[in-house]
Amino acid sequence: MHKNFTHILTSLVVVIAITSCDIGDNKDVNPASSFLKIYDSHQFDHAIGPVDVVQTDTEGYLLLGNYRRDDTNFLGTYIASVDSRGEFIRNTYVQGSNVHPVGKFLLLGGQRYFVSMDAVGLQGYLNQVDDSARVVSTIALGVTYPMYAENDGTDQFILLSYNSVDATTVLSLVSADGSIANQSAFGIGAGQSVEEPIIDHFTRTGRELPFFAGRASSGLYYLNGFYNYTLSLLFSDLSDNNPTGVVQGQQDEGGVSGLLSLDGGQFAVSRFNFGDSYTNALATLNASGTTSSNDIQSNPMLEWEVDAKVKMISLTLDGVGYVVIGTTTKNQQIVLHFYDQTTGNYVAVDYLGFSSPYQLGAIEVTADNGLAILGSIQVAGKFQRLCLFKVSEGELLDLVQ
């Protein structure tokens, strides 16, 4: 039965690959500039979810994903390597207790890394990975329950994590050797009910929550995590354990779902509130006081899927800056919204995916100033597999002009 199911899935993926066409209709287009690829797995029963994508120095791509394992409550770690045309090279199902990979891919000292977790001790791992999707080294980090990682310069990164012993959301600055240069911890509040949605996020027995962190153009650090009983956006200078500013949500039913720091202390922001979604591509947030996410002026996004990932990037096309906000629609397509970065005005929208259900995982600006969009597809409505869209700069210009 295993072989029969594997044969069926392989045939389905081949059919999709043959019947699907490049995103662009120009026959003279470089095959590396525009494509859609769907990736099969020899493990037919593994539902592989998207985590992050990064372009390598050879203009291929590393794909980071997760999958359900039978021997742990946490999702396993999956890495794949594809070439510049999106053609599959190899993959790695990381074995042992290395689980729960989180975005983003990190570039430290010219090498690629990602953060994961030990399934038993719950401490964070920093994994160096080569362009062939092999884990080169793994070192333990002095945190537990890692939630998100983001680059912060060339030799350190920002790490968001959870300390279940002290019941704190922790923001750390970590070096490539795993040492912690600076750290602040913010209390989530007492009681098991406060911690429950966090643990459910890690085991995927509940919703995947929008944990993220970064550094604003003002120099302040920000994080989206639990603080004082509520999923909140915090601003901090990491001088102590008190945030300089708080944008409060509604327990775990409302809050900020995506954030992109822009010049001049402004932000592109998306928020959710009891199933409804909103966005503002040019918002001013109070980083030195306490406000509510519901106070952020924003437009309703009626077609967005409830609790879907929201990803944001900035992009310059023909000298014009744009904010790109991506997510998944209610009818299971990947949608990209384009806004003028200077005015915040809506410019264009693009939908990716057809026939089968698609979900967004991550967006990356490529070396040729196009976009790489990592997602997942439900093949035949049964098998969740990774997919990679590559959209060329020319196609993006046609869209926004």
Coordinates of C-alpha atoms in Angstrom, one line a residue:
M1 CA 0.0 0.0 0.0
H2 CA 2.9 2.4 0.7
K3 CA 4.3 1.9 -2.8
N4 CA 0.8 2.3 -4.4
F5 CA 0.2 5.6 -2.6
T6 CA 3.7 6.9 -3.4
H7 CA 3.1 6.1 -7.1
I8 CA -0.2 7.9 -7.1
L9 CA 1.3 11.0 -5.5
T10 CA 4.2 11.0 -7.8
S11 CA 1.9 10.7 -10.8
L12 CA -0.2 13.6 -9.6
V13 CA 2.7 15.9 -9.1
V14 CA 4.1 15.0 -12.5
V15 CA 0.7 15.8 -14.1
I16 CA 0.5 19.2 -12.3
A17 CA 4.1 20.0 -13.3
I18 CA 3.2 19.2 -17.0
T19 CA -0.1 20.9 -17.1
S20 CA 1.0 24.0 -15.3
C21 CA 2.8 26.8 -17.2
D22 CA 5.3 29.4 -16.3
I23 CA 3.8 32.5 -14.6
G24 CA 5.0 34.6 -17.6
D25 CA 3.6 33.9 -21.1
N26 CA 6.8 35.1 -22.9
K27 CA 8.5 32.1 -24.5
D28 CA 11.8 34.0 -24.5
V29 CA 11.8 34.5 -20.7
N30 CA 14.8 33.1 -18.8
P31 CA 13.5 29.8 -17.2
A32 CA 15.2 30.9 -13.9
S33 CA 13.2 34.2 -13.8
S34 CA 9.7 32.9 -13.7
F35 CA 8.3 29.5 -12.7
L36 CA 6.1 27.4 -10.4
K37 CA 7.5 24.2 -8.9
I38 CA 5.8 21.6 -6.7
Y39 CA 8.0 19.2 -4.7
D40 CA 7.1 15.6 -4.1
S41 CA 8.2 13.6 -1.0
H42 CA 9.2 10.0 -0.7
Q43 CA 7.3 10.0 2.5
F44 CA 3.8 10.0 1.1
D45 CA 2.0 10.6 4.5
H46 CA 4.1 13.6 5.5
A47 CA 2.3 16.9 5.4
I48 CA 5.1 19.3 4.7
G49 CA 4.4 22.9 5.7
P50 CA 6.4 26.0 4.6
V51 CA 8.6 28.0 7.0
D52 CA 11.1 30.0 5.0
V53 CA 13.0 30.4 1.7
V54 CA 16.4 32.0 0.9
Q55 CA 18.4 32.4 -2.2
T56 CA 21.9 30.9 -2.2
D57 CA 25.1 32.4 -3.7
T58 CA 24.6 30.2 -6.8
E59 CA 21.1 31.6 -7.2
G60 CA 19.4 28.4 -6.2
Y61 CA 17.2 28.2 -3.1
L62 CA 17.0 26.6 0.3
L63 CA 13.6 25.7 1.5
L64 CA 12.8 25.3 5.2
G65 CA 9.7 23.3 6.2
N66 CA 8.1 21.2 8.9
Y67 CA 6.2 18.0 9.1
R68 CA 4.3 15.9 11.7
R69 CA 6.4 13.2 13.3
D70 CA 5.1 10.1 15.1
D71 CA 7.7 10.1 17.9
T72 CA 7.3 13.7 19.3
N73 CA 4.6 16.3 20.0
F74 CA 6.5 18.8 17.9
L75 CA 6.9 19.2 14.1
G76 CA 10.0 17.8 12.5
T77 CA 12.6 19.7 10.6
Y78 CA 12.7 19.5 6.8
I79 CA 15.2 21.2 4.4
A80 CA 15.4 21.1 0.6
S81 CA 17.8 22.5 -1.9
V82 CA 16.7 23.5 -5.5
D83 CA 18.6 25.1 -8.3
S84 CA 18.1 28.5 -9.9
R85 CA 15.3 27.1 -12.1
G86 CA 13.5 25.6 -9.1
E87 CA 14.6 22.1 -10.0
F88 CA 14.9 19.8 -7.0
I89 CA 18.4 18.8 -5.9
R90 CA 18.1 17.0 -2.6
N91 CA 16.3 17.2 0.8
T92 CA 17.0 16.4 4.4
Y93 CA 14.6 15.1 7.1
V94 CA 16.6 16.1 10.1
Q95 CA 16.6 13.2 12.5
G96 CA 16.8 12.9 16.3
S97 CA 15.5 15.5 18.7
N98 CA 16.0 18.5 16.3
V99 CA 12.5 19.8 15.8
H100 CA 10.3 22.9 15.4
P101 CA 12.3 25.0 12.8
V102 CA 11.5 28.7 12.8
G103 CA 12.1 31.4 10.3
K104 CA 14.0 33.2 9.2
F105 CA 17.1 31.9 7.5
L106 CA 20.0 33.8 9.0
L107 CA 23.2 35.0 7.3
L108 CA 26.1 35.1 9.8
G109 CA 29.7 35.5 8.7
G110 CA 28.7 34.5 5.1
Q111 CA 27.1 31.2 6.3
R112 CA 23.5 30.2 6.4
Y113 CA 21.7 29.2 9.7
F114 CA 18.3 28.5 11.0
V115 CA 17.0 28.1 14.6
S116 CA 15.2 25.0 15.9
M117 CA 14.5 23.3 19.2
D118 CA 15.4 20.2 21.1
A119 CA 12.3 18.0 21.5
V120 CA 13.4 16.8 25.0
G121 CA 15.2 19.6 26.7
L122 CA 13.3 22.3 24.8
Q123 CA 16.4 24.5 24.4
G124 CA 17.0 26.3 21.1
Y125 CA 19.4 25.1 18.5
L126 CA 21.4 27.2 16.0
N127 CA 22.0 25.1 12.9
Q128 CA 24.4 25.9 10.1
V129 CA 23.2 24.6 6.8
D130 CA 25.0 24.3 3.4
D131 CA 23.6 24.9 0.0
S132 CA 22.9 21.2 -0.4
A133 CA 20.4 21.2 2.5
R134 CA 22.8 19.4 4.9
V135 CA 23.1 20.5 8.5
V136 CA 26.8 21.2 9.0
S137 CA 26.8 21.9 12.7
T138 CA 24.3 22.4 15.6
I139 CA 25.0 24.3 18.8
A140 CA 22.7 24.8 21.8
L141 CA 21.4 28.2 22.6
G142 CA 20.7 29.5 26.1
V143 CA 17.0 29.8 25.6
T144 CA 14.0 27.5 25.5
Y145 CA 11.0 27.4 23.2
P146 CA 12.4 29.5 20.3
M147 CA 9.7 31.4 18.4
Y148 CA 11.4 33.5 15.7
A149 CA 14.8 34.6 14.5
E150 CA 15.8 37.6 12.5
N151 CA 19.1 39.0 11.2
D152 CA 20.6 42.0 13.0
G153 CA 23.8 42.9 11.3
T154 CA 26.5 40.5 10.0
D155 CA 27.5 38.8 13.2
Q156 CA 24.5 38.5 15.4
F157 CA 20.7 37.9 15.3
I158 CA 17.6 38.6 17.1
L159 CA 15.9 35.7 18.8
L160 CA 12.4 35.6 20.3
S161 CA 11.7 32.8 22.7
Y162 CA 9.6 31.7 25.7
N163 CA 10.8 30.8 29.2
S164 CA 8.1 28.5 30.7
V165 CA 9.8 28.4 34.2
D166 CA 9.7 32.2 34.6
A167 CA 6.7 32.7 32.4
T168 CA 8.4 35.3 30.3
T169 CA 8.6 36.2 26.6
V170 CA 12.3 36.7 26.0
L171 CA 14.1 38.8 23.4
S172 CA 17.8 38.1 22.9
L173 CA 20.7 39.3 20.8
V174 CA 22.8 36.2 19.9
S175 CA 26.1 35.8 18.2
A176 CA 27.1 33.2 15.7
D177 CA 28.8 31.1 18.4
G178 CA 25.5 31.0 20.4
S179 CA 26.5 33.4 23.1
I180 CA 23.9 35.9 24.2
A181 CA 25.1 39.5 24.0
N182 CA 22.0 41.1 25.4
Q183 CA 18.6 40.0 26.6
S184 CA 15.3 41.2 28.1
A185 CA 12.4 39.2 29.5
F186 CA 8.8 40.3 29.7
G187 CA 6.2 38.6 32.0
I188 CA 3.2 37.0 30.3
G189 CA 1.1 36.9 33.5
A190 CA 0.3 34.1 35.9
G191 CA -1.9 31.2 35.3
Q192 CA -2.0 28.1 33.1
S193 CA -4.6 29.6 30.7
V194 CA -2.1 32.3 29.7
E195 CA 0.5 29.7 28.7
E196 CA -1.9 27.4 27.0
P197 CA -2.1 29.1 23.6
I198 CA 1.7 29.3 23.5
I199 CA 2.2 25.6 24.1
D200 CA -0.6 24.8 21.6
H201 CA 1.3 26.9 19.1
F202 CA 4.4 24.7 19.6
T203 CA 2.6 21.4 19.4
R204 CA 0.2 22.6 16.6
T205 CA -2.8 21.4 18.7
G206 CA -4.0 25.0 18.4
R207 CA -3.5 28.0 16.2
E208 CA -0.1 29.0 14.8
L209 CA 0.3 32.4 16.4
P210 CA 2.1 35.4 14.7
F211 CA 5.3 35.5 16.8
F212 CA 8.0 37.7 15.2
A213 CA 10.7 40.2 16.1
G214 CA 13.0 42.7 14.5
R215 CA 14.6 46.1 14.7
A216 CA 12.9 49.4 13.8
S217 CA 14.4 52.2 11.8
S218 CA 14.5 54.2 15.1
G219 CA 16.9 51.6 16.5
L220 CA 14.4 50.2 19.0
Y221 CA 13.8 46.4 18.9
Y222 CA 10.3 45.1 18.6
L223 CA 8.6 41.8 19.3
N224 CA 5.2 40.3 18.9
G225 CA 4.6 37.9 21.9
F226 CA 2.6 37.5 25.1
Y227 CA 2.9 40.2 27.7
N228 CA 0.7 40.9 30.6
Y229 CA -1.9 38.2 29.6
T230 CA -2.2 39.4 26.0
L231 CA -0.6 38.9 22.6
S232 CA 1.1 42.3 22.2
L233 CA 3.5 44.2 20.1
L234 CA 6.4 45.4 22.4
F235 CA 9.1 48.0 21.7
S236 CA 12.3 47.8 23.8
D237 CA 15.8 49.2 23.9
L238 CA 16.9 46.0 25.8
S239 CA 18.2 48.1 28.8
D240 CA 15.8 46.4 31.2
N241 CA 12.7 44.1 31.4
N242 CA 10.2 46.9 30.8
P243 CA 9.0 47.7 27.3
T244 CA 9.2 51.3 26.1
G245 CA 5.9 50.9 24.3
V246 CA 3.1 48.4 24.1
V247 CA 0.4 47.8 21.4
Q248 CA -2.0 45.5 23.2
G249 CA -4.1 42.9 21.6
Q250 CA -7.2 41.0 22.8
Q251 CA -5.8 38.1 24.8
D252 CA -5.0 35.7 21.9
E253 CA -8.0 36.7 19.8
G254 CA -6.7 39.9 18.5
G255 CA -3.4 41.8 17.9
V256 CA -0.8 42.5 15.3
S257 CA -0.3 39.8 12.7
G258 CA 2.5 41.3 10.6
L259 CA 4.9 44.2 10.7
L260 CA 7.5 45.9 8.5
S261 CA 9.6 48.8 9.6
L262 CA 9.9 51.6 7.2
D263 CA 11.9 54.8 7.1
G264 CA 10.9 57.7 9.3
G265 CA 9.7 55.6 12.1
Q266 CA 6.7 54.3 10.3
F267 CA 5.4 50.8 9.7
A268 CA 3.4 48.6 7.4
V269 CA 1.2 46.7 9.8
S270 CA -1.6 44.1 9.7
R271 CA -3.8 43.1 12.6
F272 CA -6.6 40.7 13.4
N273 CA -9.5 40.8 15.8
F274 CA -11.8 37.8 16.5
G275 CA -11.4 36.5 12.9
D276 CA -11.4 39.8 11.1
S277 CA -8.2 41.1 9.3
Y278 CA -7.1 44.7 8.7
T279 CA -4.0 46.3 7.2
N280 CA -2.3 49.7 6.9
A281 CA 0.8 50.1 4.6
L282 CA 1.9 53.3 6.2
A283 CA 1.1 53.5 9.9
T284 CA 2.5 55.5 12.8
L285 CA 2.8 53.4 16.0
N286 CA 3.4 54.7 19.5
A287 CA 6.7 53.2 20.7
S288 CA 6.7 55.0 24.0
G289 CA 3.3 54.4 25.5
T290 CA 0.5 51.9 25.7
T291 CA -2.1 51.7 23.0
S292 CA -4.5 49.1 21.6
S293 CA -4.1 47.3 18.2
N294 CA -7.7 48.2 17.6
D295 CA -6.7 51.9 17.5
I296 CA -4.5 51.4 14.5
Q297 CA -6.3 52.9 11.5
S298 CA -6.5 50.2 8.9
N299 CA -8.6 48.8 6.1
P300 CA -10.6 45.6 6.4
M301 CA -9.3 42.7 4.3
L302 CA -12.4 40.7 3.7
E303 CA -10.9 37.9 1.6
W304 CA -8.1 37.0 4.0
E305 CA -8.2 33.5 5.5
V306 CA -8.6 33.6 9.3
D307 CA -5.3 33.1 11.2
A308 CA -3.3 32.8 8.0
K309 CA 0.3 33.8 8.0
V310 CA 1.0 37.4 6.9
K311 CA 4.4 38.3 5.4
M312 CA 5.7 41.7 4.4
I313 CA 8.7 42.9 2.4
S314 CA 9.8 46.1 0.7
L315 CA 10.7 46.2 -2.9
T316 CA 12.0 48.8 -5.4
L317 CA 10.9 48.7 -9.0
D318 CA 12.0 51.2 -11.5
G319 CA 13.1 53.6 -8.7
V320 CA 9.7 53.4 -6.9
G321 CA 9.5 51.8 -3.5
Y322 CA 6.7 49.3 -2.7
V323 CA 5.4 47.5 0.3
V324 CA 4.3 43.9 -0.5
I325 CA 1.9 42.3 1.9
G326 CA 1.1 38.6 1.3
T327 CA -1.2 36.1 2.9
T328 CA -3.7 33.3 2.0
T329 CA -7.3 34.0 0.9
K330 CA -10.4 32.3 2.0
N331 CA -10.6 30.4 -1.2
Q332 CA -7.0 29.1 -0.7
Q333 CA -5.0 31.2 -3.1
I334 CA -1.8 33.1 -2.2
V335 CA -2.4 36.9 -2.6
L336 CA 0.1 39.7 -2.8
H337 CA -1.0 43.3 -2.2
F338 CA 1.3 46.1 -3.5
Y339 CA 1.3 49.5 -1.9
D340 CA 3.3 52.7 -2.6
Q341 CA 5.8 52.9 0.1
T342 CA 5.8 56.7 0.2
T343 CA 2.1 57.3 0.3
G344 CA 0.7 54.0 1.5
N345 CA -1.7 54.0 -1.4
Y346 CA -2.9 50.7 -2.8
V347 CA -1.4 50.0 -6.2
A348 CA -2.1 46.4 -7.3
V349 CA -2.9 42.9 -6.3
D350 CA -1.7 39.5 -7.6
Y351 CA -3.1 36.0 -7.0
L352 CA -0.9 32.9 -7.1
G353 CA -2.2 29.3 -7.3
F354 CA -5.0 27.7 -9.1
S355 CA -7.1 24.5 -9.1
S356 CA -5.8 23.2 -5.8
P357 CA -5.6 24.9 -2.3
Y358 CA -2.4 27.0 -1.7
Q359 CA -1.1 28.6 1.4
L360 CA 1.6 31.2 1.9
G361 CA 4.7 30.5 3.9
A362 CA 7.4 33.1 3.1
I363 CA 8.5 35.8 0.6
E364 CA 12.0 36.6 -0.5
V365 CA 13.4 39.3 -2.8
T366 CA 15.8 37.6 -5.2
A367 CA 19.1 38.8 -6.7
D368 CA 17.4 39.7 -10.0
N369 CA 14.9 41.9 -8.1
G370 CA 12.1 39.4 -8.5
L371 CA 10.2 37.5 -5.8
A372 CA 10.5 34.0 -4.5
I373 CA 7.3 32.9 -2.7
L374 CA 7.4 29.7 -0.7
G375 CA 4.0 28.1 0.0
S376 CA 2.3 24.8 0.3
I377 CA -0.3 23.0 -1.9
Q378 CA -2.8 20.3 -1.2
V379 CA -2.2 17.8 -4.0
A380 CA -5.4 16.0 -4.9
G381 CA -6.8 17.5 -1.7
K382 CA -4.8 15.0 0.4
F383 CA -1.1 15.6 0.3
Q384 CA 0.4 18.8 1.6
R385 CA 3.6 19.6 -0.4
L386 CA 5.9 22.6 -0.7
C387 CA 5.7 24.8 -3.8
L388 CA 7.9 27.6 -5.0
F389 CA 6.8 30.5 -7.2
K390 CA 9.3 32.7 -8.9
V391 CA 8.0 36.0 -10.2
S392 CA 10.3 38.1 -12.4
E393 CA 11.0 41.8 -12.1
G394 CA 9.4 42.4 -15.5
E395 CA 6.2 40.7 -14.3
L396 CA 6.1 42.8 -11.2
L397 CA 6.6 46.0 -13.2
D398 CA 3.7 45.0 -15.5
L399 CA 1.6 44.6 -12.4
V400 CA 2.3 47.9 -10.7
Q401 CA 2.5 50.2 -13.7

